[in-house]
Amino acid sequence: MVVRPVLRAVIMGPPGSGKGTISARIVKHFGMKHLSSGDLLRDNMQKKTEVGILAKSYIDQGRLIPDDIMTRLMLNELKGLDRYNWLLDGFPRTVAQAEALDKQCQIDTVIDLDVPFETIKCRLTARWIHPASGRVYNLEFSPPKVQGTDDITGEPLVQRDDDKPETVTKRLQAYDAQTKPVLEYYRKKGLLKSFSGTETNNIWPHIYTFLQTKLPDVSLKDAATPR
Ligand code: AMP
């Protein structure tokens, strides 16, 4: 029997970088298993498992889950996927997590979405709402007829705290501080593959081509279907 080598990849990118969209396309076109630490935690929280209850207390305070808990959870999950191509999302978030992952398996590539913070800020701060009705506007895709006012009532629109420029800046700075050492860790190992751009649809073809070189058998099948 021929044993097909598997591809073990990590995807990294700040909130608003298009990581969710790109991950979904990778899964669709290359059939990789997608393992997101955030999704796994939310699933545990919903099921009220021991890890879920513990995780909730950290997440509610906007803190990271301690490395030992996070690592045990993720590595355990990966054990069941050792015959599949997989894509890790949201993990590792610290160098300690990256080192623990290295001990269990060898990562082949790290896809880094390098989207300028200014672009992300524009994207994330584009949402405005009309509090009384819950109507949502997006300054890029569905702007109000008159800037700053609700189309129906003419009342002023507001931004959610999460979407305010100062909050978005803080989130981006936190991502930067947290993940820079992890990106550096993988860069030194020669595994980091950065994709720069401002539009997900412009970045995607480069990632597609890159993964085609890593998974030629899978992409051959995919070539028959439209992207
Ligand atoms: P996410 O959906 O990836 O933003 O994750 C939601 C929350 O889960 C984060 O804000 C963290 O509190 C926690 N979390 C997710 N992944 C990790 C990780 N690798 N290490 C520590 N905490 C994590």
Coordinates of C-alpha atoms and ligand atoms in Angstrom, one line a residue:
M1 CA 0.0 0.0 0.0
V2 CA 1.3 3.5 -0.9
V3 CA 1.2 5.8 2.1
R4 CA 0.4 9.3 0.9
P5 CA 2.3 12.0 2.9
V6 CA 0.0 14.3 4.8
L7 CA 0.2 18.1 4.9
R8 CA 0.2 19.8 8.3
A9 CA -0.4 23.5 8.0
V10 CA -1.1 26.4 10.3
I11 CA -2.9 29.6 9.2
M12 CA -2.3 32.9 11.0
G13 CA -3.8 36.3 10.6
P14 CA -5.3 39.2 12.6
P15 CA -9.0 39.5 13.2
G16 CA -10.6 40.9 10.0
S17 CA -7.8 39.6 7.8
G18 CA -10.1 37.2 6.0
K19 CA -8.7 34.2 7.7
G20 CA -12.2 32.6 8.1
T21 CA -13.0 33.0 4.4
I22 CA -9.5 31.7 3.3
S23 CA -9.7 28.8 5.6
A24 CA -13.2 27.8 4.3
R25 CA -11.8 28.0 0.7
I26 CA -8.8 25.8 1.6
V27 CA -11.1 23.2 3.2
K28 CA -13.4 23.3 0.1
H29 CA -10.7 23.1 -2.5
F30 CA -8.1 20.9 -0.8
G31 CA -10.3 18.9 1.5
M32 CA -8.1 19.6 4.5
K33 CA -9.5 19.1 8.0
H34 CA -9.9 22.5 9.7
L35 CA -9.3 22.6 13.4
S36 CA -10.0 26.0 15.0
S37 CA -9.1 26.4 18.6
G38 CA -11.8 29.1 19.1
D39 CA -14.5 26.8 17.6
L40 CA -13.3 23.9 19.8
L41 CA -13.5 26.0 22.9
R42 CA -16.9 27.3 22.0
D43 CA -18.1 23.8 21.4
N44 CA -16.7 22.8 24.9
M45 CA -18.4 25.8 26.5
Q46 CA -21.7 24.9 24.9
K47 CA -21.5 21.3 26.1
K48 CA -20.3 22.6 29.5
T49 CA -17.4 20.2 29.7
E50 CA -14.7 20.7 32.3
V51 CA -12.5 22.5 29.8
G52 CA -15.4 24.5 28.6
I53 CA -16.3 25.8 32.0
L54 CA -12.7 26.7 32.7
A55 CA -12.3 28.3 29.3
K56 CA -15.3 30.5 29.7
S57 CA -13.8 32.3 32.8
Y58 CA -10.8 33.3 30.7
I59 CA -12.6 34.2 27.5
D60 CA -15.1 36.3 29.5
Q61 CA -12.2 38.4 30.8
G62 CA -10.7 38.6 27.3
R63 CA -7.7 36.5 28.4
L64 CA -5.9 33.6 26.7
I65 CA -6.5 30.1 28.0
P66 CA -3.3 28.9 29.8
D67 CA -0.9 27.0 27.6
D68 CA -1.0 23.7 29.3
I69 CA -4.9 23.4 29.0
M70 CA -4.9 24.7 25.4
T71 CA -2.1 22.4 24.3
R72 CA -3.6 19.3 25.9
L73 CA -6.9 20.0 24.2
M74 CA -5.5 20.6 20.8
L75 CA -2.9 17.9 20.7
N76 CA -5.5 15.4 21.9
E77 CA -7.8 16.5 19.0
L78 CA -4.9 16.2 16.5
K79 CA -4.2 12.6 17.5
G80 CA -7.4 11.5 15.7
L81 CA -6.4 13.3 12.5
D82 CA -2.9 11.9 11.9
R83 CA -3.9 10.3 8.6
Y84 CA -5.4 13.5 7.2
N85 CA -4.2 16.8 5.8
W86 CA -5.0 19.4 8.3
L87 CA -5.1 23.2 8.9
L88 CA -4.7 24.6 12.3
D89 CA -6.4 27.9 13.0
G90 CA -6.0 30.0 16.2
F91 CA -3.4 27.6 17.6
P92 CA -0.5 28.0 18.3
R93 CA -0.9 31.5 19.8
T94 CA 2.2 31.4 21.9
V95 CA 5.8 30.1 21.5
A96 CA 5.2 27.6 24.3
Q97 CA 2.2 26.2 22.3
A98 CA 4.3 26.1 19.1
E99 CA 7.1 24.2 20.9
A100 CA 4.6 21.7 22.4
L101 CA 3.1 21.2 19.0
D102 CA 6.5 20.6 17.5
K103 CA 7.1 17.8 20.0
Q104 CA 4.1 15.9 18.8
C105 CA 4.3 16.5 15.1
Q106 CA 6.2 18.3 12.4
I107 CA 4.5 21.3 10.8
D108 CA 5.1 21.6 7.1
T109 CA 4.0 25.2 6.4
V110 CA 2.6 28.3 8.1
I111 CA 0.3 30.5 6.0
D112 CA 0.5 34.1 7.3
L113 CA -2.1 36.6 6.1
D114 CA -0.3 39.9 5.9
V115 CA -3.0 42.5 5.6
P116 CA -2.2 46.1 6.5
F117 CA -3.7 47.2 9.8
E118 CA -5.2 50.3 8.2
T119 CA -7.1 48.1 5.7
I120 CA -8.4 45.9 8.5
K121 CA -9.4 49.0 10.6
C122 CA -11.4 50.4 7.7
R123 CA -13.1 47.0 7.3
L124 CA -13.9 46.5 10.9
T125 CA -15.0 50.0 11.6
A126 CA -17.4 50.2 8.6
R127 CA -20.4 48.8 10.6
W128 CA -22.9 51.3 11.9
I129 CA -26.2 50.4 13.5
H130 CA -29.5 52.1 14.3
P131 CA -30.0 51.0 17.9
A132 CA -33.8 51.3 18.1
S133 CA -34.5 49.0 15.2
G134 CA -31.2 47.0 15.0
R135 CA -30.8 48.0 11.4
V136 CA -27.2 47.4 10.3
Y137 CA -25.3 49.4 7.7
N138 CA -21.9 48.9 6.2
L139 CA -20.2 52.0 4.9
E140 CA -18.5 49.9 2.1
F141 CA -21.3 47.5 1.0
S142 CA -24.6 48.9 2.2
P143 CA -24.2 52.6 3.3
P144 CA -27.1 54.7 4.5
K145 CA -28.6 57.1 2.0
V146 CA -27.4 60.0 4.2
Q147 CA -24.2 59.6 6.0
G148 CA -24.6 58.9 9.8
T149 CA -28.4 58.6 9.7
D150 CA -31.0 55.8 9.5
D151 CA -32.7 55.5 6.2
I152 CA -36.2 55.0 7.7
T153 CA -36.3 57.3 10.7
G154 CA -33.5 59.7 10.0
E155 CA -32.2 59.1 13.5
P156 CA -28.4 59.0 14.2
L157 CA -26.5 55.8 13.7
V158 CA -24.0 54.5 16.3
Q159 CA -21.0 52.2 16.3
R160 CA -20.9 49.2 18.7
D161 CA -18.0 49.4 21.2
D162 CA -16.3 46.5 19.5
D163 CA -16.3 48.3 16.2
K164 CA -15.0 51.6 17.4
P165 CA -11.6 52.6 16.0
E166 CA -9.9 52.7 19.4
T167 CA -11.2 49.2 20.3
V168 CA -10.2 47.8 16.9
T169 CA -6.7 49.3 17.3
K170 CA -6.3 47.7 20.7
R171 CA -7.4 44.3 19.3
L172 CA -4.9 44.6 16.5
Q173 CA -2.1 45.7 18.8
A174 CA -2.8 42.7 21.1
Y175 CA -2.7 40.3 18.2
D176 CA 0.6 41.8 17.0
A177 CA 2.2 41.6 20.4
Q178 CA 0.9 38.1 21.0
T179 CA 1.7 36.5 17.7
K180 CA 4.8 38.2 16.5
P181 CA 7.0 35.8 18.5
V182 CA 5.2 32.9 17.0
L183 CA 5.6 34.2 13.5
E184 CA 9.3 34.8 14.2
Y185 CA 9.6 31.2 15.6
Y186 CA 8.3 29.8 12.3
R187 CA 10.3 32.2 10.2
K188 CA 13.5 31.0 11.8
K189 CA 12.5 27.4 11.0
G190 CA 11.9 28.4 7.3
L191 CA 8.2 27.5 7.5
L192 CA 6.6 30.9 7.3
K193 CA 4.9 31.7 4.0
S194 CA 3.5 35.3 4.1
F195 CA 0.8 36.4 1.7
S196 CA 0.4 40.2 1.5
G197 CA -2.5 42.1 0.1
T198 CA -5.6 44.2 0.9
E199 CA -8.3 42.0 -0.7
T200 CA -9.1 38.4 0.2
N201 CA -10.0 37.7 -3.4
N202 CA -6.6 38.9 -4.6
I203 CA -4.7 37.0 -1.9
W204 CA -6.6 33.7 -2.4
P205 CA -5.2 32.8 -5.9
H206 CA -1.6 32.9 -4.5
I207 CA -2.5 30.7 -1.6
Y208 CA -4.3 28.3 -4.0
T209 CA -1.2 28.1 -6.3
F210 CA 1.0 27.6 -3.3
L211 CA -1.1 24.8 -1.9
Q212 CA -1.3 23.2 -5.3
T213 CA 2.5 22.7 -5.2
K214 CA 2.1 21.0 -1.8
L215 CA -1.0 18.9 -2.6
P216 CA -0.8 18.2 -6.4
D217 CA -3.0 15.1 -6.2
V218 CA -5.8 16.9 -4.6
S219 CA -5.6 20.0 -6.7
L220 CA -5.6 17.8 -9.9
K221 CA -9.1 16.7 -8.9
D222 CA -10.0 20.3 -8.1
A223 CA -8.9 21.5 -11.5
A224 CA -12.0 19.9 -13.0
T225 CA -14.3 22.0 -10.8
P226 CA -14.7 25.8 -11.0
R227 CA -13.0 27.8 -8.2
Ligands
AMP1 P1 -10.8 32.9 18.5 O1 -12.2 32.5 18.0 O2 -9.7 32.2 17.8 O3 -10.6 34.4 18.5 O4 -10.8 32.5 20.0 C1 -11.6 33.0 21.0 C2 -10.9 33.0 22.4 O5 -10.5 31.7 22.7 C3 -9.7 33.9 22.4 O6 -9.9 35.2 22.6 C4 -8.9 33.2 23.5 O7 -9.4 33.7 24.8 C5 -9.3 31.8 23.4 N1 -8.3 31.0 22.6 C6 -8.4 30.6 21.3 N2 -7.3 30.0 20.9 C7 -6.4 30.0 21.9 C8 -5.1 29.6 22.1 N3 -4.4 29.0 21.1 N4 -4.4 29.9 23.3 C9 -5.1 30.5 24.2 N5 -6.4 31.0 24.1 C10 -7.0 30.7 23.0

